[in-house]
Short mmCIF file of C-alpha atoms in Angstrom, two decimals:
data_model
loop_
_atom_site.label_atom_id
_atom_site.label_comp_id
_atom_site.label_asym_id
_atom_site.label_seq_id
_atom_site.Cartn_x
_atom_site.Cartn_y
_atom_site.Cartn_z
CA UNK S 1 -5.88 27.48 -1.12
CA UNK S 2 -6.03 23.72 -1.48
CA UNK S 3 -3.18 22.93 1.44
CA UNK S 4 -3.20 22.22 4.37
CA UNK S 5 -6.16 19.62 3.22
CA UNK S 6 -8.12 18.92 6.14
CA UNK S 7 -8.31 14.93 6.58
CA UNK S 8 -9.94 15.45 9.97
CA UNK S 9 -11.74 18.45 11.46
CA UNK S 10 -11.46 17.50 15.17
CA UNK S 11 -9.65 14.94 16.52
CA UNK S 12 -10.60 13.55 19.71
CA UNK S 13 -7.50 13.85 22.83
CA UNK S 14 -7.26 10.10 22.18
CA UNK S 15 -6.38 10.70 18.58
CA UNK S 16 -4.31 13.52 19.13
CA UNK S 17 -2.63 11.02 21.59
CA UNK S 18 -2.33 8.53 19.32
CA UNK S 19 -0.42 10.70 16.57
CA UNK S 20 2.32 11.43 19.23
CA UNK S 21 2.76 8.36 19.86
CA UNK S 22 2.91 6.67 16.96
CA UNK S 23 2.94 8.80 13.62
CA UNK S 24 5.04 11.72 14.85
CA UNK S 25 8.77 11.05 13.14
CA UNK S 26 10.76 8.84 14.61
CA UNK S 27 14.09 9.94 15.26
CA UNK S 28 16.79 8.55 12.55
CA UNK S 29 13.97 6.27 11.61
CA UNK S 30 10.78 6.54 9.02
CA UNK S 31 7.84 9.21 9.30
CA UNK S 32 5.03 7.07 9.74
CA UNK S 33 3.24 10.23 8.75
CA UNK S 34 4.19 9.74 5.18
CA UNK S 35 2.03 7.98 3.08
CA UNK S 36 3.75 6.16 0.30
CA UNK S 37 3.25 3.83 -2.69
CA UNK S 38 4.51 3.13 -5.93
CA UNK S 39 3.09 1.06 -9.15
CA UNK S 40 4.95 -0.08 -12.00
CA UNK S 41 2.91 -1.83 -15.14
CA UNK S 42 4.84 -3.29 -17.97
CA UNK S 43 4.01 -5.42 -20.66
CA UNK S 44 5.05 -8.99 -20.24
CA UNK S 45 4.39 -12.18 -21.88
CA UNK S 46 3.59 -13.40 -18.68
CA UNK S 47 0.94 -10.70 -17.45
CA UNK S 48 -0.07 -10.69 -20.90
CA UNK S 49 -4.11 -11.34 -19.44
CA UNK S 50 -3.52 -7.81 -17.45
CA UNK S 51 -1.17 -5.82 -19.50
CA UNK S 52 -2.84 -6.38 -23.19
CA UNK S 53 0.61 -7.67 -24.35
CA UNK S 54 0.59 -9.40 -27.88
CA UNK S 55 3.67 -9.37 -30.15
CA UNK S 56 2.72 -6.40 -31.94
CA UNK S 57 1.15 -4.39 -28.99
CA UNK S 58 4.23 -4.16 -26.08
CA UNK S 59 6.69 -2.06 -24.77
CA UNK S 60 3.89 0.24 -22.76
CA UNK S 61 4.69 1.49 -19.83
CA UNK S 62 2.92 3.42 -16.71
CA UNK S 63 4.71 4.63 -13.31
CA UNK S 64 3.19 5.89 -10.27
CA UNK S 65 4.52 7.27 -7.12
CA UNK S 66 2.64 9.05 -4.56
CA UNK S 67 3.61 10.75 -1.41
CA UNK S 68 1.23 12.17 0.95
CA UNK S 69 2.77 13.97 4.32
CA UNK S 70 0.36 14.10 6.86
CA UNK S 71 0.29 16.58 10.35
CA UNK S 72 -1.67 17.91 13.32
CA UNK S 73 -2.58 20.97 12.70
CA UNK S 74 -2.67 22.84 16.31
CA UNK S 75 -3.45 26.40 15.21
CA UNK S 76 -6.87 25.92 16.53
CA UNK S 77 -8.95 25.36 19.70
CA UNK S 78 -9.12 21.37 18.70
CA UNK S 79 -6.16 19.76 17.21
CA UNK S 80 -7.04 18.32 13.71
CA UNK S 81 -5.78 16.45 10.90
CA UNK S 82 -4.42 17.55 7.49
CA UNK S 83 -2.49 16.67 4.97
CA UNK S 84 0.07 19.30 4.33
CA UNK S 85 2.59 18.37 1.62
CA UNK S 86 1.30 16.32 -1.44
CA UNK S 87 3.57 14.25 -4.54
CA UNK S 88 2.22 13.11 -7.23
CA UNK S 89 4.41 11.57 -10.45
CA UNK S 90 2.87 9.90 -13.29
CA UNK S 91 5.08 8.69 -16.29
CA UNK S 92 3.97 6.97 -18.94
CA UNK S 93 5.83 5.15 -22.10
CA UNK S 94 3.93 4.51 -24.84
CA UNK S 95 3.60 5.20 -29.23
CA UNK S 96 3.97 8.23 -29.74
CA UNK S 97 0.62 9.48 -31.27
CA UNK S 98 -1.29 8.10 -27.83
CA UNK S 99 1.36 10.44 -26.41
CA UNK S 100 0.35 13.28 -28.59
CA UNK S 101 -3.36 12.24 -27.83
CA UNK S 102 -2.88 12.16 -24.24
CA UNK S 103 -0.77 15.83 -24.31
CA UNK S 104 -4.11 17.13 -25.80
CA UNK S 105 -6.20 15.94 -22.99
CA UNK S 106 -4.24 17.25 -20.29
CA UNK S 107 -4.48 20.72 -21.76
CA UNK S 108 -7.62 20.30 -22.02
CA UNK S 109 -8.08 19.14 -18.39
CA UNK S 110 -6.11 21.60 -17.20
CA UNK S 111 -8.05 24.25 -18.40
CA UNK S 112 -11.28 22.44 -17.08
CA UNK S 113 -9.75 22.64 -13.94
CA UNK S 114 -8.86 26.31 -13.98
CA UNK S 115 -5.35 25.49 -13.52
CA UNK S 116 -3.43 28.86 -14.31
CA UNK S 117 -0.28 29.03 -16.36
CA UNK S 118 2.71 29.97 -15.07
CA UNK S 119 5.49 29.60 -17.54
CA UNK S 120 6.45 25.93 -18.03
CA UNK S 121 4.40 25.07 -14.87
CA UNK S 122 0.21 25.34 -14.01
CA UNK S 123 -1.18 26.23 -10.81
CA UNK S 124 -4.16 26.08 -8.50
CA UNK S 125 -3.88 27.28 -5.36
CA UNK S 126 -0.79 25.25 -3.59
CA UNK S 127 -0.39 23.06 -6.22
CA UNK S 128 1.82 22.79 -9.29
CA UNK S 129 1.46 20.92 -12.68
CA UNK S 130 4.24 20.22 -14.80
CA UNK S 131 4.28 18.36 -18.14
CA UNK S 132 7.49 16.83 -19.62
CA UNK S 133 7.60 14.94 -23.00
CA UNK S 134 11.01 12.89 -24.12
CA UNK S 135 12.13 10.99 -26.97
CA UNK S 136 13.89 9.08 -24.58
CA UNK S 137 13.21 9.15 -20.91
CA UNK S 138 16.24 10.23 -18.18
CA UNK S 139 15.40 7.15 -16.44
CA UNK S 140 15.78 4.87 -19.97
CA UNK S 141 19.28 6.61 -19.92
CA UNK S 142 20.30 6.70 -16.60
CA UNK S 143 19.62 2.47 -16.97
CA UNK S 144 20.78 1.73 -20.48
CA UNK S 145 17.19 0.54 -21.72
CA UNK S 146 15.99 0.73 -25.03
CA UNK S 147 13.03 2.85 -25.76
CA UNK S 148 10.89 0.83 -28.83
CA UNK S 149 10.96 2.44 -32.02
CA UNK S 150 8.09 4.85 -32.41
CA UNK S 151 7.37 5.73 -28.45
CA UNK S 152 8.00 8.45 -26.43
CA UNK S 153 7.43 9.43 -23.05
CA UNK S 154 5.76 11.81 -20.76
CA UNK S 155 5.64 12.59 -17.43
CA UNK S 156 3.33 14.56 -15.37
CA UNK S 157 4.01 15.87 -12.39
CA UNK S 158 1.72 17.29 -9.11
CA UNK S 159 2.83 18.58 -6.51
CA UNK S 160 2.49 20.96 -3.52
CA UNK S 161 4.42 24.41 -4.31
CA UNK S 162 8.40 24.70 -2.56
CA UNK S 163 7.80 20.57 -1.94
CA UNK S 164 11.09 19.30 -2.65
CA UNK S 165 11.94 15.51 -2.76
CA UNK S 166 15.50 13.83 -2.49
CA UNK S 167 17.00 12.61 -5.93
CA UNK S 168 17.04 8.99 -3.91
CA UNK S 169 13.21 9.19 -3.37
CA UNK S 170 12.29 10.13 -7.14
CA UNK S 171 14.48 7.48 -8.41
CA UNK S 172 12.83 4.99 -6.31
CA UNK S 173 10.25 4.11 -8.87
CA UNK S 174 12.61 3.37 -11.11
CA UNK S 175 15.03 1.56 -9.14
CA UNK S 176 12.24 -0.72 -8.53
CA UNK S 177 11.56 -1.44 -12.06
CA UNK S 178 15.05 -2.29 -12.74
CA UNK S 179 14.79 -5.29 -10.11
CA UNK S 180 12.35 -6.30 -12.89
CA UNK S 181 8.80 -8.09 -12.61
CA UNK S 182 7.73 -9.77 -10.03
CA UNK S 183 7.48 -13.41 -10.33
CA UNK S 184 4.26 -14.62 -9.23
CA UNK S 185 5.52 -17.51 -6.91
CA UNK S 186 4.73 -21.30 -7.19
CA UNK S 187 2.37 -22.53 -4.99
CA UNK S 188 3.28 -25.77 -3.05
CA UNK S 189 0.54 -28.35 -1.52
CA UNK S 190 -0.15 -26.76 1.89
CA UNK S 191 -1.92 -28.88 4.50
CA UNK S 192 -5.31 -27.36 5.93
CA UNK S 193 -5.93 -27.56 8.99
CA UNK S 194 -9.40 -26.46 11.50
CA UNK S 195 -7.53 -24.47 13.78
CA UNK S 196 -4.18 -23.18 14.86
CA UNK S 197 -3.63 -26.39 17.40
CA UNK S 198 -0.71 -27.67 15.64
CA UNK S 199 1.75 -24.71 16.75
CA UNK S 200 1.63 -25.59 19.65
CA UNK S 201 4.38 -28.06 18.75
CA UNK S 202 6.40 -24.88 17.48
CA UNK S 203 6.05 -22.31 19.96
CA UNK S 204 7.10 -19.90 20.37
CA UNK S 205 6.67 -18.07 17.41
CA UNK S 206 6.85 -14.86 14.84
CA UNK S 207 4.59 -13.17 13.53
CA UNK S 208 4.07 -11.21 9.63
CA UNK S 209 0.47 -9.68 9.68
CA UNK S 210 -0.96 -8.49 5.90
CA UNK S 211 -4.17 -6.52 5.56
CA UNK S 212 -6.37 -9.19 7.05
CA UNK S 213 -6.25 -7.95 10.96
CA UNK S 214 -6.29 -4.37 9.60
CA UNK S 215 -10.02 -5.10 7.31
CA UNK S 216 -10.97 -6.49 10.48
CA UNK S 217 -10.63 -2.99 12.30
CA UNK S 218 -12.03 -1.57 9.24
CA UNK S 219 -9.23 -0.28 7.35
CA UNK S 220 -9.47 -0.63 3.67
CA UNK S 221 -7.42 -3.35 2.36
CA UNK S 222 -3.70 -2.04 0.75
CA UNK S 223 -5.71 -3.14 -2.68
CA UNK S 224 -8.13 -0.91 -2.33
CA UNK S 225 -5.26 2.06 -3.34
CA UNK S 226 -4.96 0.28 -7.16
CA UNK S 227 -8.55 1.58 -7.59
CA UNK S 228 -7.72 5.33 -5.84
CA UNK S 229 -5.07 5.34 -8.19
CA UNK S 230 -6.30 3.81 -11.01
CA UNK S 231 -4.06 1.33 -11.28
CA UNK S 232 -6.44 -0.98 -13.02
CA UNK S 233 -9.25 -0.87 -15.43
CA UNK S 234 -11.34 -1.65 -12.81
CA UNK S 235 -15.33 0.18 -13.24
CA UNK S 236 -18.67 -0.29 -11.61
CA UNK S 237 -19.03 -3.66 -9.26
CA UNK S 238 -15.95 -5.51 -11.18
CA UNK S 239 -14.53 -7.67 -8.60
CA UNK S 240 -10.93 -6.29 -6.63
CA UNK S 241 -9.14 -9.19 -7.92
CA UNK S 242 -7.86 -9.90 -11.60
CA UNK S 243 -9.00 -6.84 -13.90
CA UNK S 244 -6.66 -5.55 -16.36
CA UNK S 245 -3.87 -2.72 -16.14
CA UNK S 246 -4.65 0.37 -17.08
CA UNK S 247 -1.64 0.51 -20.31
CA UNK S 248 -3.18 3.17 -22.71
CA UNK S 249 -2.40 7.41 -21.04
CA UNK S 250 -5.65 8.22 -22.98
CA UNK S 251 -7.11 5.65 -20.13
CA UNK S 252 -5.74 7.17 -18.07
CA UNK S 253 -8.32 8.57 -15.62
CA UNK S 254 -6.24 9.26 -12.30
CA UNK S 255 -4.46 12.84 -13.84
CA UNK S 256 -7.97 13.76 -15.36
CA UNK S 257 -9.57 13.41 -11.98
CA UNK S 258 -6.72 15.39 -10.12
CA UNK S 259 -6.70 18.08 -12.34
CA UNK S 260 -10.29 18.50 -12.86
CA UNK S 261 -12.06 17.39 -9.85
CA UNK S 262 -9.06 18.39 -7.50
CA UNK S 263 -10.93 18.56 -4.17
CA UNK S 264 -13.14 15.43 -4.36
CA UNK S 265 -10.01 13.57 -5.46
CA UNK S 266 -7.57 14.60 -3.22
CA UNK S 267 -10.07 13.48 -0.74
CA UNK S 268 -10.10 9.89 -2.42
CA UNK S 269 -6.69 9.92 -1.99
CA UNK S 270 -6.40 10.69 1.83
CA UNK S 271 -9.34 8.63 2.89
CA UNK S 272 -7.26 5.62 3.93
CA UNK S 273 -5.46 7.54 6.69
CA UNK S 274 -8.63 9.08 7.64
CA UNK S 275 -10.14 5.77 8.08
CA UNK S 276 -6.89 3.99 9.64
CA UNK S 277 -6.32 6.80 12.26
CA UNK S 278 -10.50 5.95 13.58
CA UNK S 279 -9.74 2.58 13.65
CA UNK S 280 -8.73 0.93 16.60
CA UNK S 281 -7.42 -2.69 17.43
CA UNK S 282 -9.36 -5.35 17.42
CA UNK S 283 -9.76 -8.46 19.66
CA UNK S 284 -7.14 -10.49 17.05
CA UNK S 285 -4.80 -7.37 18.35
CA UNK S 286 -5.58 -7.71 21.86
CA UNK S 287 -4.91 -11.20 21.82
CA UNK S 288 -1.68 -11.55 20.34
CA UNK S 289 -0.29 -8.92 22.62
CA UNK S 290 -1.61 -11.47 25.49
CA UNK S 291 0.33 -14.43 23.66
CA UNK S 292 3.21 -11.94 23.53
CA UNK S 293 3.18 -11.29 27.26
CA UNK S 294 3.30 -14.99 27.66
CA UNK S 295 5.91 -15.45 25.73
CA UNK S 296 4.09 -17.65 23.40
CA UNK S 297 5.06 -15.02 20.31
CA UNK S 298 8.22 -13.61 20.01
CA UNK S 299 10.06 -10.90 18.27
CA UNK S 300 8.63 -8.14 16.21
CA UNK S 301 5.58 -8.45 14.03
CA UNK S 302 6.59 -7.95 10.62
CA UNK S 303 3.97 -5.66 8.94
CA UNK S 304 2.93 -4.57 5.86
CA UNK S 305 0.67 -1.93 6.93
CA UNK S 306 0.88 1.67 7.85
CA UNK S 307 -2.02 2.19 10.64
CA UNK S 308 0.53 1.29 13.43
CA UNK S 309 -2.48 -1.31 15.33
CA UNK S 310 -0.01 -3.83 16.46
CA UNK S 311 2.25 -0.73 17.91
CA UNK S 312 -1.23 0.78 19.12
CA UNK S 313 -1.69 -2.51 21.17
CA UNK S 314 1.70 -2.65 22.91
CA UNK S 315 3.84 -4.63 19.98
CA UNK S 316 7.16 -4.12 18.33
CA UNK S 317 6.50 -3.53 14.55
CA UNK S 318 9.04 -3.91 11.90
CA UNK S 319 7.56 -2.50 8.86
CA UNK S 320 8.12 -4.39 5.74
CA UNK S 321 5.67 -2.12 3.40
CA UNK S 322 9.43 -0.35 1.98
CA UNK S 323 10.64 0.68 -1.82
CA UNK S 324 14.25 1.61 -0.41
CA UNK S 325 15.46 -1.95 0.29
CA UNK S 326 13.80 -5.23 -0.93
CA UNK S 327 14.35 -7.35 1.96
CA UNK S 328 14.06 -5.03 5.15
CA UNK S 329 15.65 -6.25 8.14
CA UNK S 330 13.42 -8.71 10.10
CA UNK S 331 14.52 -10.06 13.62
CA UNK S 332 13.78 -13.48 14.12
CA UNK S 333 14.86 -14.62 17.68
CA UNK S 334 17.17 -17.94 18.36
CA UNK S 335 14.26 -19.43 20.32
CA UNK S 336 11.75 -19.23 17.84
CA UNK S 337 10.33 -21.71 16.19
CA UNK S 338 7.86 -20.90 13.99
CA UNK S 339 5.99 -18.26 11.47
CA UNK S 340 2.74 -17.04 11.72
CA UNK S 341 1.10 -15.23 8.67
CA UNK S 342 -2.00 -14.02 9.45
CA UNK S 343 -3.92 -12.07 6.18
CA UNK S 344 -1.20 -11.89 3.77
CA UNK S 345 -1.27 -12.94 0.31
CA UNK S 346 2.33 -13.08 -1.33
CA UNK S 347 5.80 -13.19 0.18
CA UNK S 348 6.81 -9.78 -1.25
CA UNK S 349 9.12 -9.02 1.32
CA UNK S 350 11.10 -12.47 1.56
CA UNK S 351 10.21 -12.97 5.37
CA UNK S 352 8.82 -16.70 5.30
CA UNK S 353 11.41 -17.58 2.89
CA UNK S 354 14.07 -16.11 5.35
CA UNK S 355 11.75 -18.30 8.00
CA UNK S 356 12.33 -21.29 6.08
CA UNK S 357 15.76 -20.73 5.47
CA UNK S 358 16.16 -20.51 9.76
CA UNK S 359 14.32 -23.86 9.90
CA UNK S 360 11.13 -22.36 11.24
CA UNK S 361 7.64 -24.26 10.20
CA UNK S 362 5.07 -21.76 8.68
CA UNK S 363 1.79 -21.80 9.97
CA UNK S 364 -0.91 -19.39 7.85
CA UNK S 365 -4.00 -17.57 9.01
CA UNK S 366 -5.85 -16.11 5.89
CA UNK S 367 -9.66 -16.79 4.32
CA UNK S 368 -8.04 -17.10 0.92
CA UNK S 369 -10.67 -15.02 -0.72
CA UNK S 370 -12.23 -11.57 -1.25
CA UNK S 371 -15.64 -10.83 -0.55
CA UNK S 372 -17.01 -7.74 -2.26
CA UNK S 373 -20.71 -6.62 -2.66
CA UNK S 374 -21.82 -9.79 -1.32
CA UNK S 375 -19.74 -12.15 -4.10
CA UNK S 376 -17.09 -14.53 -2.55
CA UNK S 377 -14.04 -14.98 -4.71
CA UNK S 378 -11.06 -17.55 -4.07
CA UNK S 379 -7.86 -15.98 -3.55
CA UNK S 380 -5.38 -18.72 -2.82
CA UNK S 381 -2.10 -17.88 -0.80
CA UNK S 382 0.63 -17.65 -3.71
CA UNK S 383 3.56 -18.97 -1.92
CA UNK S 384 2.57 -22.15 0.32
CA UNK S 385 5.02 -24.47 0.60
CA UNK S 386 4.49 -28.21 1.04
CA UNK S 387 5.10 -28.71 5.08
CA UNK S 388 3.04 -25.51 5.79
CA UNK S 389 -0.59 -24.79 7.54
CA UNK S 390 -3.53 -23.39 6.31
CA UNK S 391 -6.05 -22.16 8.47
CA UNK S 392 -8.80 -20.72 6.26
CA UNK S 393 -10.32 -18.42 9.04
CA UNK S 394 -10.85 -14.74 9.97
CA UNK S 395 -7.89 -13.86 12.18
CA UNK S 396 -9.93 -12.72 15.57
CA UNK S 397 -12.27 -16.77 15.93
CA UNK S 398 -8.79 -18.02 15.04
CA UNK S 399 -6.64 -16.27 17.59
CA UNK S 400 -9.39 -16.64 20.15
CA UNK S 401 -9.12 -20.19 20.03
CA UNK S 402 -5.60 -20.78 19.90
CA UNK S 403 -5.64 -18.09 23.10
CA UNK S 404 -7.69 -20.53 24.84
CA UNK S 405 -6.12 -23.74 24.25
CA UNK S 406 -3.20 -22.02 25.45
CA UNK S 407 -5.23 -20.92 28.69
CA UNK S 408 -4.70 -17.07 27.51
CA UNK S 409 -7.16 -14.84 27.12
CA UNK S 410 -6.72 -10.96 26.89
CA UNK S 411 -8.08 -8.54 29.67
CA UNK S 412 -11.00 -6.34 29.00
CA UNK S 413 -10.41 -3.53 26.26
CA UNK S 414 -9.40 -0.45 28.35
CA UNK S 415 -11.91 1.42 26.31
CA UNK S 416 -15.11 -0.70 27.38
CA UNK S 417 -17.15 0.88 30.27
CA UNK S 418 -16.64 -1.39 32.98
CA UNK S 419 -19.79 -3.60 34.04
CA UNK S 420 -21.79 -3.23 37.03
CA UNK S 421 -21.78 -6.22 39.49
CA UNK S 422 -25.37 -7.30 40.98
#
């Protein structure tokens, strides 16, 4: 039995607390219990530097989607954490001897992992493997592309036994490749500023939070998944930023892992919730729900990030991190009058462009690099817009100041032992 996968032995009554609250399903809404993401790598002229494209090397193709559905299990004396239900769909499209190639590993990894045949299906314990090969691919069909002459596909798929996902939610993938490549925006000439004192002309304002307050609290950043999922080529101490696709299925490590090393990957995979459900809000948290209260920030926050801090520290979220709709709905009030994006690298979700569009001035909060084993790398906000703000600064000194030239300063953290007076 590999299911329920515990994520978390014992969970403390806070934490059991905390998942009623705010990962239970919400009714007609999302299951913030769900764990999602989905990767699709094509070969472009212009990602040529990641994908390997040349004109006589293109056409590859590699999909991922992942679902993980998380629960409390309460059979026990102490509530704890599993993961119960577990998707995983890789499809790749590529010539069709590196699909032969790649067929011959995965039998071979299946049988390393003692994966039992069961007609056109393997299993091991609560989990099914299924291998499907096409000349051309349903999806190719079903959206009228052509499939270069010489490639086929395959698809493999993992997945807990009697899990059953809606048509809607396995095309997803695929509806998000027909939207096409992203297109890396062009980056204006921002000015920098020290602080955050210039919004105080603009108050009050909105808020769209990236990764940045979340790495603060100790959450992994949402990059950190391309390397759980092999996304990229990435090995050893390689920097996060700027490696190369992974574009060949004999490369491809993340189906060799799962079906060989099942435990200790499965484990990889559920380690960000682990880690996001121990984290708590930070002081950068804290202090925007004080700005908040005085009506300096308005609206919801827009987030792109599933550990539910800002809700955790008394805010509206409106989560933008969605496959089902490019542009989910984002409130912005009629009194507002600016943006602030604090740790976010790319306007993915069209909110500061909808910002712009309402006449609001963007103000940004982000380092603009990555710091990784000690090595500082620049990582320049992609879509800053002459007329916009850059503060390069962690979001919790930032906050703090612009708390205090606004005379606000949160209240003690309700989980600090109070101090003793004398």
């Amino acid at each position: 039995m590999l299911l329920p996968f515990v994520v978390i032995d014992s969970l403390t009554a806070e934490q059991s607390r905390l998942w009623r609250e705010h990962f239970a399903p919400e009714p007609g809404g999302r299951s913030p219990g769900i764990e999602e993401g989905i990767w699709r790598r094509t070969q472009d002229p212009r990602n040529a530097e990641q994908s390997g494209w040349t004109e006589d090397d293109n056409g590859r193709r590699r999909v991922v989607h992942y679902r993980l559905h998380y629960n409390v299990d309460r059979s026990r004396p102490t509530d704890r954490l599993v993961m119960d239900e577990l998707y995983l769909y890789v499809s790749w499209l590529a010539p069709a001897d590196e699909i032969a190639a790649h067929r011959d590993d995965l039998e071979k990894w299946l049988a390393d992992g003692r994966w039992k045949p069961t007609g056109d299906t393997w299993r091991r314990g609560d989990l099914l493997a299924t291998i499907t090969e096409f000349d051309i691919h349903p999806q190719d069909e079903r959206a009228d592309r052509d499939t270069p002459a010489g490639f086929r596909s395959i698809d493999v798929l993992i997945q807990s036994t009697d899990y059953q996902l809606a048509r809607a939610s396995r095309n997803l993938p695929w509806d998000v490749l027909a939207g096409g490549m992203r297109v890396k925006e062009e980056r204006g000439t921002p000015e920098y500023a020290a602080d955050l004192s210039g919004i105080l002309d603009h108050l009050p304002f909105v808020v769209e939070a990236g990764c940045g307050t979340s790495i603060e609290a100790g959450v992994p950043p949402l990059h950190w998944l391309h390397e759980v999922y092999r996304v990229t080529a990435r090995t050893g101490d390689e920097l996060t930023q700027g490696y190369a696709f992974t574009m060949t299925p004999t490369r491809d490590i993340l189906v060799k892992e799962v079906l060989t090393d099942t435990v200790r990957k499965i484990d990889d995979m559920v380690s960000m919730f682990r880690r996001l459900l121990k984290a708590e809000p930070t002081e950068a948290h804290r202090t925007l729900k004080t700005l908040y209260d005085a009506g300096h920030a308005v609206g919801p926050v827009a987030t792109h990030n599933f550990d539910r801090l800002f809700a955790r520290a008394g805010m509206t979220e409106a989560f933008m991190r969605r496959y089902d709709e490019k542009t989910p709905p984002m409130d912005y009030p009629a009194e507002a009058r600016s943006l602030l994006v604090i740790g976010l690298h790319a306007d993915r979700r069209e909110v500061q462009k909808r910002a712009r569009e309402r006449g609001l001035k963007v103000f940004f909060l982000d380092t603009e690099g990555v710091t990784e084993r000690g090595v500082h790398k620049e990582y320049l906000i992609e879509g800053a817009r002459q007329g916009d703000v850059v503060v390069r600064s962690e979001a919790i000194p930032a906050l703090g100041r612009l708390a205090e030239l606004l005379h606000t300063r949160p209240g003690p953290d309700p989980a600090d032992p109070p101090t003793s007076a004398g």
